[in-house]
Short mmCIF file of C-alpha atoms and ligand atoms in Angstrom, two decimals:
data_model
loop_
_atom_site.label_atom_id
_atom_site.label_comp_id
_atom_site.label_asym_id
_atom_site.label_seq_id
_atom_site.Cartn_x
_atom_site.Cartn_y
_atom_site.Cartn_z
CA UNK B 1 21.98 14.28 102.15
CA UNK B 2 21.61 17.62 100.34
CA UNK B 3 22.96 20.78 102.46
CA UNK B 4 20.41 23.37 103.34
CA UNK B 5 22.36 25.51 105.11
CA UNK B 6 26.16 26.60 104.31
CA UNK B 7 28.79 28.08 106.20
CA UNK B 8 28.87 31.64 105.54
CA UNK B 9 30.82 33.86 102.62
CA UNK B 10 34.30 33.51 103.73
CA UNK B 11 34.20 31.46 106.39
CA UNK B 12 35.63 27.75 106.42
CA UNK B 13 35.08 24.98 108.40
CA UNK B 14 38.16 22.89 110.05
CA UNK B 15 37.75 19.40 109.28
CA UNK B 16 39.18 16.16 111.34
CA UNK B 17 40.84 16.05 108.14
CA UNK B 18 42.70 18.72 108.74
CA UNK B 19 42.10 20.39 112.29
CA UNK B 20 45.17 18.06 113.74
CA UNK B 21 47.13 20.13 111.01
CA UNK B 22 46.04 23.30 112.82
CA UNK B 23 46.74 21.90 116.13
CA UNK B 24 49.89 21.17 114.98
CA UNK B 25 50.88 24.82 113.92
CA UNK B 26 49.41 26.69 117.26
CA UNK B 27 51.18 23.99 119.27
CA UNK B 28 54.43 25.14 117.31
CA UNK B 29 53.49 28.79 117.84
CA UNK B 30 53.10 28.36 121.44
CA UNK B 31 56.23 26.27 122.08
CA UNK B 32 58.17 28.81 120.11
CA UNK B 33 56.79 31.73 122.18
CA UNK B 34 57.33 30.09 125.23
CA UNK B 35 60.69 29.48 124.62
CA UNK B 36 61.06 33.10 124.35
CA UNK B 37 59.67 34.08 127.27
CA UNK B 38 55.86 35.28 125.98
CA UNK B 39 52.86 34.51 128.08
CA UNK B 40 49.56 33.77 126.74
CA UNK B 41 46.92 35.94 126.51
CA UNK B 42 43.09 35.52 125.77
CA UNK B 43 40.99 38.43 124.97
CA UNK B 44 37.13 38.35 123.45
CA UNK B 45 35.69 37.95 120.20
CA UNK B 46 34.13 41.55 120.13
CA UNK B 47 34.97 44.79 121.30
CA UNK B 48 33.72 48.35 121.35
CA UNK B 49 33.95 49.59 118.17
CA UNK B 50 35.90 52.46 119.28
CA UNK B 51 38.40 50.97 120.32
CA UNK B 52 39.57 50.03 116.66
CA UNK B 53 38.91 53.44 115.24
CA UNK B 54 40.60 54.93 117.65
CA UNK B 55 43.60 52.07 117.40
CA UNK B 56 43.46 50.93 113.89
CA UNK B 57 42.62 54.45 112.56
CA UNK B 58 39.34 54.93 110.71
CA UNK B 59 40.92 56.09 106.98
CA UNK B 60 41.94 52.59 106.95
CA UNK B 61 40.17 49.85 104.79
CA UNK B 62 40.25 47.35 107.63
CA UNK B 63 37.71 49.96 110.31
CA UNK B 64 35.85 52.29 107.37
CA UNK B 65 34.93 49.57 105.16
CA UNK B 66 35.60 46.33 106.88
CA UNK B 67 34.18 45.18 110.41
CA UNK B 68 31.25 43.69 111.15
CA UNK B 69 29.38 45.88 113.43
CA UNK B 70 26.06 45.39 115.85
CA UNK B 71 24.87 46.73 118.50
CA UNK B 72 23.82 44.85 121.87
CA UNK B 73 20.43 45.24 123.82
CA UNK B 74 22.28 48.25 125.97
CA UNK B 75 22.65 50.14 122.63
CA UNK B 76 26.56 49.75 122.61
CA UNK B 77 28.33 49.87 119.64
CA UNK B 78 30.59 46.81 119.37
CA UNK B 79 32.59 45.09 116.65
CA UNK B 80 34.05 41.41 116.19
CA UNK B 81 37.58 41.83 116.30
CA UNK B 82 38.84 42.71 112.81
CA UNK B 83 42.77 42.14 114.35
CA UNK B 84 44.37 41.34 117.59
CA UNK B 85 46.77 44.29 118.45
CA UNK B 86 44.53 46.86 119.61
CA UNK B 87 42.44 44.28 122.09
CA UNK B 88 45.70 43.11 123.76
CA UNK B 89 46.81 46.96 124.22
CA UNK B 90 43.49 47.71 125.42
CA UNK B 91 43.99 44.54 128.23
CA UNK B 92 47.18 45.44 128.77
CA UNK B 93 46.11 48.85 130.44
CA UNK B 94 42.66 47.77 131.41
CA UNK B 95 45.06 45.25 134.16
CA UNK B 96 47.81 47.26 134.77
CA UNK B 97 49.90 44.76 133.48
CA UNK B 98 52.89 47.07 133.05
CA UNK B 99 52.63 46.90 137.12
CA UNK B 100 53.25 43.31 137.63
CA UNK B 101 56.61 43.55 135.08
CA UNK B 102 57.70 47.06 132.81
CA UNK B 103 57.92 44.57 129.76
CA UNK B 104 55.45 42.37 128.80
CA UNK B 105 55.73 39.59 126.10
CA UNK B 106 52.12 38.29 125.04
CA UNK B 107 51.14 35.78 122.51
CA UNK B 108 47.46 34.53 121.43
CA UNK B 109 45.68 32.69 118.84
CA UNK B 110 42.62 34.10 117.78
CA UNK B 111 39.99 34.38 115.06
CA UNK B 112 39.66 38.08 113.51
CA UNK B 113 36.89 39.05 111.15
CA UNK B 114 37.02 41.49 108.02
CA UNK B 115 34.04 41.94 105.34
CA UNK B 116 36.40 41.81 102.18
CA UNK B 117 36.46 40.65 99.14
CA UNK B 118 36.77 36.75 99.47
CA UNK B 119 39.60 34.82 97.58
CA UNK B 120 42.48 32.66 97.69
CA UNK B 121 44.08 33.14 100.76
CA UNK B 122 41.68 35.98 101.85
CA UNK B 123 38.97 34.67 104.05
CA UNK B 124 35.97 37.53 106.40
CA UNK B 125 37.06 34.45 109.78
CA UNK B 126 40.53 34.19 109.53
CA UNK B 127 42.96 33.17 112.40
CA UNK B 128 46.18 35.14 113.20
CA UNK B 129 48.98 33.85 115.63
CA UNK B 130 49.82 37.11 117.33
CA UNK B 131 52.65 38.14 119.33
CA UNK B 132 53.44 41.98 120.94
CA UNK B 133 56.50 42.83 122.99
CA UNK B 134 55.12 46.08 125.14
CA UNK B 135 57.35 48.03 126.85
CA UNK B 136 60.79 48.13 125.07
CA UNK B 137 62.00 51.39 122.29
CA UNK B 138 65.32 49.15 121.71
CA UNK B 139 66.26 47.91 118.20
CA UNK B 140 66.83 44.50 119.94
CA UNK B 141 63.48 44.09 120.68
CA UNK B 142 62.81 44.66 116.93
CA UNK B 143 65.61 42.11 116.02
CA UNK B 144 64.08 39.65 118.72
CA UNK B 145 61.33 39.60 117.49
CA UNK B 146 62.12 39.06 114.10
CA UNK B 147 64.73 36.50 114.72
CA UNK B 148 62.11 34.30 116.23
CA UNK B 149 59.81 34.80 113.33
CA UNK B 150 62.24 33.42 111.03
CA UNK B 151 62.82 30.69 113.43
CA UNK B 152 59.31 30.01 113.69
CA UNK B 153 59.18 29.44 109.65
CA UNK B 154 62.20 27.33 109.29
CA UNK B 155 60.81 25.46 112.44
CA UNK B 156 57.86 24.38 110.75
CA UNK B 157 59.89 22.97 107.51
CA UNK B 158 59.45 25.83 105.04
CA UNK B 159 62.42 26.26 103.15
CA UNK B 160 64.84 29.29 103.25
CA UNK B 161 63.92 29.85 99.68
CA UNK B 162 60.24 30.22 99.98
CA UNK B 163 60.25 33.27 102.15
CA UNK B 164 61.43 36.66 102.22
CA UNK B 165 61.42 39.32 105.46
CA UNK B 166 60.67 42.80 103.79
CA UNK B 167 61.53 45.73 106.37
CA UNK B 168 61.01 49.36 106.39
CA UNK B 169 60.67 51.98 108.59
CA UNK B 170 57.91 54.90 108.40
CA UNK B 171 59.07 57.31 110.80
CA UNK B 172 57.49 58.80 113.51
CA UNK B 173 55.08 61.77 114.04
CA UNK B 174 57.27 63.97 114.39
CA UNK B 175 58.92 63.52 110.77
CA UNK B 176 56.23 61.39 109.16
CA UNK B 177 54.51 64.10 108.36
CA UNK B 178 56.73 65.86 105.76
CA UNK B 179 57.43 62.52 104.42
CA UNK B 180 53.12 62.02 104.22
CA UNK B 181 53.03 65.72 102.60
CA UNK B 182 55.58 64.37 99.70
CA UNK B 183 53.72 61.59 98.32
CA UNK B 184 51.10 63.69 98.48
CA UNK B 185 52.40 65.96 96.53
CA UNK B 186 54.10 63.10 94.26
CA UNK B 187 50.71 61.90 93.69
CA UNK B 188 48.70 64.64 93.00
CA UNK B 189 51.64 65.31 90.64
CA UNK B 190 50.66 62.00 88.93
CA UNK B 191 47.05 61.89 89.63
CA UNK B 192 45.69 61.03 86.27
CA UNK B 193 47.70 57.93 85.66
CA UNK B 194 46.70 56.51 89.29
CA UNK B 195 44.32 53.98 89.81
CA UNK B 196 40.85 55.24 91.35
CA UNK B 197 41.62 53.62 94.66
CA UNK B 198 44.34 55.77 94.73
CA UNK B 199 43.22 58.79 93.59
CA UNK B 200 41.08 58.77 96.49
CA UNK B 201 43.60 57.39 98.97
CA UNK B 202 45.60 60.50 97.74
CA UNK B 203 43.37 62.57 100.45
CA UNK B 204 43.28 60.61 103.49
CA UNK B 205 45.99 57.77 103.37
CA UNK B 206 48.42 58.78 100.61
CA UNK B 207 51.43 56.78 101.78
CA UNK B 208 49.19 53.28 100.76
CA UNK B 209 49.61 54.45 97.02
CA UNK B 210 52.67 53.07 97.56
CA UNK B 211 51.80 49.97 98.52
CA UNK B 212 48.95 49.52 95.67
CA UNK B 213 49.05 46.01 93.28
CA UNK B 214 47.86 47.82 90.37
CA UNK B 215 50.91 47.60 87.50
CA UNK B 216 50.34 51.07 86.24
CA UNK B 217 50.29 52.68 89.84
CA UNK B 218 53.27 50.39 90.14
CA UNK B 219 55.54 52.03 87.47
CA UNK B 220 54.31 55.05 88.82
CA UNK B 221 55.51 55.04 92.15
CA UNK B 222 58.49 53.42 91.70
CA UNK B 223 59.68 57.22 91.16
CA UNK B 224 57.91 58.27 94.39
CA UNK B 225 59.93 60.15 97.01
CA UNK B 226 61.48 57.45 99.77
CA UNK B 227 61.47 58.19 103.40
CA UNK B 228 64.98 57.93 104.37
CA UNK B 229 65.90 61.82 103.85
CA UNK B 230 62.54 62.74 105.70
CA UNK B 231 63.63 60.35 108.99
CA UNK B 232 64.05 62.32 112.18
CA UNK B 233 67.71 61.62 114.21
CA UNK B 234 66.30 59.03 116.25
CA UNK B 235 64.46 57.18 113.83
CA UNK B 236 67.29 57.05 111.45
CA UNK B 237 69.69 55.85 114.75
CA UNK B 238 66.98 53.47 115.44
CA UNK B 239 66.64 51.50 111.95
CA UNK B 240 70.10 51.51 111.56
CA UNK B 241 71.05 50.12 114.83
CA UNK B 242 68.34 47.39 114.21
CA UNK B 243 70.04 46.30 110.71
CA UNK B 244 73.06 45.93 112.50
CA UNK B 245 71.98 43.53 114.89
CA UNK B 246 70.13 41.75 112.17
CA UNK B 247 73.02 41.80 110.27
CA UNK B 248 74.94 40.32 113.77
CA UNK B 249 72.09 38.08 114.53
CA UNK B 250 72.37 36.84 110.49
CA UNK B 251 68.81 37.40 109.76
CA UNK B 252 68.37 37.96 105.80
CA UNK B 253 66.05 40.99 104.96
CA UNK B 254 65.15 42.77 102.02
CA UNK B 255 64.84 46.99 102.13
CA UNK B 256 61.36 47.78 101.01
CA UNK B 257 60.40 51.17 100.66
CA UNK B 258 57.00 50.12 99.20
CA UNK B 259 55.99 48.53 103.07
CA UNK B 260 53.49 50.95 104.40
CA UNK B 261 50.94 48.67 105.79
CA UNK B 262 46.74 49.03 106.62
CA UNK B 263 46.78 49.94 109.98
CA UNK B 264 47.79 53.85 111.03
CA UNK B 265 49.08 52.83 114.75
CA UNK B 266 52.60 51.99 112.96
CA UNK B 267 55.62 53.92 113.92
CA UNK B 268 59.52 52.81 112.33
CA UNK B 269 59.73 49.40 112.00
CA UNK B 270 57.63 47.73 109.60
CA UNK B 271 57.74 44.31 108.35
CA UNK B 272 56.28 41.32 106.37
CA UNK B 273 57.30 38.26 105.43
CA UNK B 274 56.53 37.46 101.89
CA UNK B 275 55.63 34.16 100.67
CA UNK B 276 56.09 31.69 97.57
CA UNK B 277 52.87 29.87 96.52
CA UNK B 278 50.05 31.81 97.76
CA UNK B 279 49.38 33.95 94.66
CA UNK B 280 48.09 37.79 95.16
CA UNK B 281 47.61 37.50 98.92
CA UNK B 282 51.71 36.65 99.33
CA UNK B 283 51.74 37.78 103.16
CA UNK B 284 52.90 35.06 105.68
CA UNK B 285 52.84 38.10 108.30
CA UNK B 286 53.01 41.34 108.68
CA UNK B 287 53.74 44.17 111.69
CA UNK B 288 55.53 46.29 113.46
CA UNK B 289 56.30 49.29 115.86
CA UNK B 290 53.17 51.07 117.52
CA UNK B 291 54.96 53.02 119.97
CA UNK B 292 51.98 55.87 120.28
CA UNK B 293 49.23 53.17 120.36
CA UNK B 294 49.29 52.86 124.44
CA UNK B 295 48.96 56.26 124.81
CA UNK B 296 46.22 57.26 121.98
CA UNK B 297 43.71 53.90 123.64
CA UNK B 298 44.37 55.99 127.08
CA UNK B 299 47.48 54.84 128.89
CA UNK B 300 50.87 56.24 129.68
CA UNK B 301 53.75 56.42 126.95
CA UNK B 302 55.01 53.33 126.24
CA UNK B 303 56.71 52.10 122.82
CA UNK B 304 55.18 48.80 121.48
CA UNK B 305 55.91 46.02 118.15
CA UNK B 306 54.52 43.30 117.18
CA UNK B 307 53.62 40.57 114.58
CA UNK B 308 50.32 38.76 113.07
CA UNK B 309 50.95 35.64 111.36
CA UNK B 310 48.13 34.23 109.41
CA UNK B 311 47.01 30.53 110.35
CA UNK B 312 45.74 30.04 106.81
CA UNK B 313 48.48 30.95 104.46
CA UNK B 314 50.83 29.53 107.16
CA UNK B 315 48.80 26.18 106.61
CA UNK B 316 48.71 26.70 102.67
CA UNK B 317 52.48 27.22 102.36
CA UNK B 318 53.58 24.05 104.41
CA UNK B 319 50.88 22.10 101.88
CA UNK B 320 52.28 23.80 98.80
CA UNK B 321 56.02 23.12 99.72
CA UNK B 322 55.20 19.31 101.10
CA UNK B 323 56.66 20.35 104.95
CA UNK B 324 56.26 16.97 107.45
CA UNK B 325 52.62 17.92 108.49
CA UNK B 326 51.43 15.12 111.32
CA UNK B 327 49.51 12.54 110.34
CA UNK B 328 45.43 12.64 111.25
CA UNK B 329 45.82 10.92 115.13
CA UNK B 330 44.50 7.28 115.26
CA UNK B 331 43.55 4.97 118.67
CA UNK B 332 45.95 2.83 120.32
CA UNK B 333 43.27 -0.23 120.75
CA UNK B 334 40.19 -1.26 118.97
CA UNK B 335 38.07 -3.66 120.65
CA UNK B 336 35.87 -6.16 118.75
CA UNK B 337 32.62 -7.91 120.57
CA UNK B 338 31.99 -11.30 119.06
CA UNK B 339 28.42 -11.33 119.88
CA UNK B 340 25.76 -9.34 121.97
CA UNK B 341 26.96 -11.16 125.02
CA UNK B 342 30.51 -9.18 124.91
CA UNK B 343 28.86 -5.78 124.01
CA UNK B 344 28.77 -4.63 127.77
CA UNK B 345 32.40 -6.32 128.79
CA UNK B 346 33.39 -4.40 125.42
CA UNK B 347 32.35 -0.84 126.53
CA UNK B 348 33.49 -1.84 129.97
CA UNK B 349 37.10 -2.76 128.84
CA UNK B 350 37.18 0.60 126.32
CA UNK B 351 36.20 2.61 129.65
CA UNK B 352 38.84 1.58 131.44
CA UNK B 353 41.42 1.38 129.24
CA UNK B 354 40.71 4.99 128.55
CA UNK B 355 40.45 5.68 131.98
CA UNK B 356 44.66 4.40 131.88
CA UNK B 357 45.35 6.27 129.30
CA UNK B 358 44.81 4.44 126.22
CA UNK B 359 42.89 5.94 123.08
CA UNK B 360 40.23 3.23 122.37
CA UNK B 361 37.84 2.93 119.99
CA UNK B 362 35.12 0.25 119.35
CA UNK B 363 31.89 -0.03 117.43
CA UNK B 364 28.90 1.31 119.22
CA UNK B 365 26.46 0.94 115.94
CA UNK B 366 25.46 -2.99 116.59
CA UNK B 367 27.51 -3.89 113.61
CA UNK B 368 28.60 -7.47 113.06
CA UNK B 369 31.88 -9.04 114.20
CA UNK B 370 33.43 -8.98 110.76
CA UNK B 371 32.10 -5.22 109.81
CA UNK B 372 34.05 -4.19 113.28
CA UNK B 373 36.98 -6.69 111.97
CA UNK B 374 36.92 -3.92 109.22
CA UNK B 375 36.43 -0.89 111.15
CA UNK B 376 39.19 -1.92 113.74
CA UNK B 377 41.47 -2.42 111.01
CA UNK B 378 40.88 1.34 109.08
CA UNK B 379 41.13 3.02 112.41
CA UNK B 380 45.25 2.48 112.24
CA UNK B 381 44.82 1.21 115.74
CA UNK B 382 48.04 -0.57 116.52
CA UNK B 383 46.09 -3.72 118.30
CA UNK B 384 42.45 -5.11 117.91
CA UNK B 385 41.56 -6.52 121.11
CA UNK B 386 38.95 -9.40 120.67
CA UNK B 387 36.38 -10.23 122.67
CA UNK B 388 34.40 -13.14 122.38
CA UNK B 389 32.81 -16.09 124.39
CA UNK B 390 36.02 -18.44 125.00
CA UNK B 391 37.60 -14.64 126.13
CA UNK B 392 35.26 -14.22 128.56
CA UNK B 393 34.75 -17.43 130.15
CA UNK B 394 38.63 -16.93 130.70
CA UNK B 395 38.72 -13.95 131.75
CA UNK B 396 40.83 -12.94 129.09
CA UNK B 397 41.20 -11.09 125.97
CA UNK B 398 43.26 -11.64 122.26
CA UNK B 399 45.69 -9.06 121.33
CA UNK B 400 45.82 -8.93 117.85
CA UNK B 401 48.40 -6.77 116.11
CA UNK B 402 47.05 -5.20 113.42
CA UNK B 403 50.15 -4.61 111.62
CA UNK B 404 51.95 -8.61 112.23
CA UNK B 405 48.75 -10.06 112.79
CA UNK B 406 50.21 -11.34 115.63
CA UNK B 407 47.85 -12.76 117.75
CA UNK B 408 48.26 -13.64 122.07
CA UNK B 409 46.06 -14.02 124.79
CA UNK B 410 46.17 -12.16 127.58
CA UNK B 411 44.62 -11.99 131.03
CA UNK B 412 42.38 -9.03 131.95
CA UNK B 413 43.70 -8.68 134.64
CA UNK B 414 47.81 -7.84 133.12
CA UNK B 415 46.61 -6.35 130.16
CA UNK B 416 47.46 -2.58 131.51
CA UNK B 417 50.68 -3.51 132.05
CA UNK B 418 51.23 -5.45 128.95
CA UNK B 419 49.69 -2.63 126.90
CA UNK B 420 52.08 -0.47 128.57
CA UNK B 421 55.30 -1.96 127.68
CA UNK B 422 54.12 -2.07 124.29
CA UNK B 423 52.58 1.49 124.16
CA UNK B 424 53.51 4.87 124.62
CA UNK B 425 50.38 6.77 126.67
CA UNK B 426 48.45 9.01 124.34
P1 LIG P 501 47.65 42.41 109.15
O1 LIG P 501 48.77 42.60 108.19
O2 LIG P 501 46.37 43.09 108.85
O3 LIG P 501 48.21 42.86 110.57
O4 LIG P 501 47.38 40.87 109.31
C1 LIG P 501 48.41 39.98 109.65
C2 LIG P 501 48.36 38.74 108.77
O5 LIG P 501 47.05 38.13 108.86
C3 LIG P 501 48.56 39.00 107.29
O6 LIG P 501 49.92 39.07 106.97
C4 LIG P 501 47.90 37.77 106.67
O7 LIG P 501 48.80 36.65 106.72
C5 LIG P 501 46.75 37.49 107.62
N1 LIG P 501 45.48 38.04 107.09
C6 LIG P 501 45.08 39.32 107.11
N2 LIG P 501 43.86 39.44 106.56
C7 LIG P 501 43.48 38.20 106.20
C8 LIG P 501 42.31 37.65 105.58
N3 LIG P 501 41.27 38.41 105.26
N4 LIG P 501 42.26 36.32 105.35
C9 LIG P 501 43.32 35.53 105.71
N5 LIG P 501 44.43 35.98 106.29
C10 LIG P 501 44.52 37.29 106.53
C11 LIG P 501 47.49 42.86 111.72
O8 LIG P 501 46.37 42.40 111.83
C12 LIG P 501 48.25 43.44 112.89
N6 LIG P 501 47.39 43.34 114.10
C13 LIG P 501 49.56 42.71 113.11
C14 LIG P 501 50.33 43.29 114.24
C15 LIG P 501 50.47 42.77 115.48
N7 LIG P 501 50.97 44.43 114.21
C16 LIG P 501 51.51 44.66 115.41
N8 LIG P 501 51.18 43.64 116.19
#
């Protein structure tokens, strides 16, 4: 068959190749959450457009250049989600949910959408796993937080060696500001040799020339004022009482000055954790503090952090480094009808053997006794169960095992219970 139609620029479809692969990473995201004491939460695929520049900030890439946009039949602005925080913060105050318990630990799992550039690693659907801690302005809620990402990594088999936690901190409005007004100045200083993305990030989002790929820009800013003299008392308390409990907690971290990040809600903590093995696009994760982002989407003062990990890159780094990814799931039982006069017995038995609990698979194309011979025996079902005339008569079936090639008979009537000493229930 020759495609007509392709899955749009960017986007990717998930396989039954693969998608028990990404089953297998959310299920480790949620168990990991659970086990510290985040709750689920669900919110939709759009939003009001608003809500993101107002969140997200619009100098940023991500809202001025990035989301895709429409407008419904009630003339409303909306946008699919280009990220996850700003949604959940919007939820959070929509349902009071500071009400029901002054700290709230959510997770989710969700698509996002941004119109860039597509390559390796960098996809306009991608998937983050998401988790924000709302309600807490202690350093240990940083550290938590960051503990369990590290856990989360290791947990799914990537090696120490392969990733790196980069932390910074970028102040807070009060003493951002000066900090903002020196690599301003820095760059204007240097505004020849910078890259033309940065000369006009210079105006509205200086800090990101710091964070710019381009080698020459690099060099550059190497030079470029850091913010540690320009911190404020309690941001300076703050990231150093956080190191400490990293350092108590022994969670490795590199200092980088360069981490600035896309999004303006941001406040003193930010973090990423770099990656080996996914070229230009090296971020497992990235986040942070947004203690000001409550307040600025309409709700009362209340400091914020959190993390988005992306599904893909998380996916291409256990491939690259060869991590024990499950295998594709296969059926307990295949039955095989010898003849027309089993077919109906056949579907009967499948039925209820699903209805106990057993995967079961049989043909239900009309092929021939020896093509479903063959198909029982590439489905990796651990017994064919044959059905023929003698079976019948008997009331009966034969078990083969497809691995011994064992063969027994067994009545109809005990094979739940023989399948179930044999079988663990899918
Ligand atoms: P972000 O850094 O924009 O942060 O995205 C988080 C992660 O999503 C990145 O580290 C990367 O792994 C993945 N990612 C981002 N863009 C793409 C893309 N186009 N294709 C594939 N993967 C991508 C946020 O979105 C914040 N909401 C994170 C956060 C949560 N901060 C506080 N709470």
């Amino acid at each position: 068959m020759r495609p007509k139609y392709f899955a749009p620029k960017g986007t990717e479809d998930i396989l039954p190749s693969v998608s028990h692969e990404w089953r297998f990473v959310e299920s480790q995201w949620r168990a990991v959450c659970e086990r510290y004491g985040y709750r689920e939460i669900r919110t939709p695929i759009y939003e009001e457009t608003e809500l993101f520049r107002r969140g997200v900030g619009t100098e940023t890439d991500i809202v001025s250049k990035e989301m895709f946009t429409f407008r419904d039949r009630g003339e409303r602005d909306l946008a699919l989600k280009p990220e996850g925080t700003a949604p959940v913060v919007r939820a959070y105050i929509e349902h009071g949910l500071y009400a029901q318990s002054p700290l709230q630990r959510l997770y989710y799992i969700t698509p996002f959408f941004r119109d860039e550039d597509v390559q390796k690693g960098r996809y306009r659907q991608a998937h983050q796993m998401g988790a924000e801690i709302i309600g807490s302005a202690e350093p240990y809620a940083d550290a938590e937080l960051l503990s369990m990402l590290v856990y989360f990594f290791r947990t799914l088999g990537i090696p120490e060696d392969w990733f790196e936690l980069h932390l910074n901190t970028m102040g807070c409005a009060e003493c951002r500001p000066a900090y903002r007004e020196a690599v301003q100045q820095f760059g204007r200083d240097h505004f020849d040799q910078l890259c033309e993305t940065c000369q006009h990030r210079l105006e509205h989002n200086p800090l990101r020339i710091l964070d710019c790929k381009v080698p020459t820009c690099r060099a550059i800013t190497e030079n470029a004022p850091r913010i540690d003299p320009f911190l404020c008392e309690p941001c300076r308390t703050h990231f150093e009482r956080l190191q400490a409990i990293l350092k108590a907690l022994e969670v490795a971290y590199v200092r980088d000055y360069r981490l600035v990040r896309g999004l303006d809600y941001y406040t003193r903590t930010t973090f990423e954790v770099l990656a080996k093995g996914l070229g230009a696009q090296n971020a497992l994760c990235g986040g942070g503090r947004y203690d000001g982002l409550v307040e600025q989407l309409g709700g009362n003062p209340t400091p914020a952090l959190g993390v988005g990990i992306g599904l893909e890159r998380t996916l291409m780094v256990l491939r690259e480094v060869g991590a024990p990814l499950p295998e594709a799931p296969h059926p307990d039982l295949f039955i095989v009808a010898f003849g027309d006069s089993a077919r109906l017995p056949a579907l009967q038995l499948a039925e209820s053997l699903r209805h106990a609990g057993f995967a079961t698979d049989l043909d239900i194309t009309g092929r021939s006794p020896k093509a479903q011979m063959r198909l029982a025996n590439d489905s990796r079902a651990t017994y064919a169960l044959l059905l023929g005339e003698d079976e019948l008569a008997n009331q009966t079936v034969s078990v083969r095992n497809l691995q011994t090639r064992e063969q027994e008979t067994v009545a109809q009537s005990e094979l739940t219970e023989w399948l179930n000493t044999r079988l663990p229930r899918s």
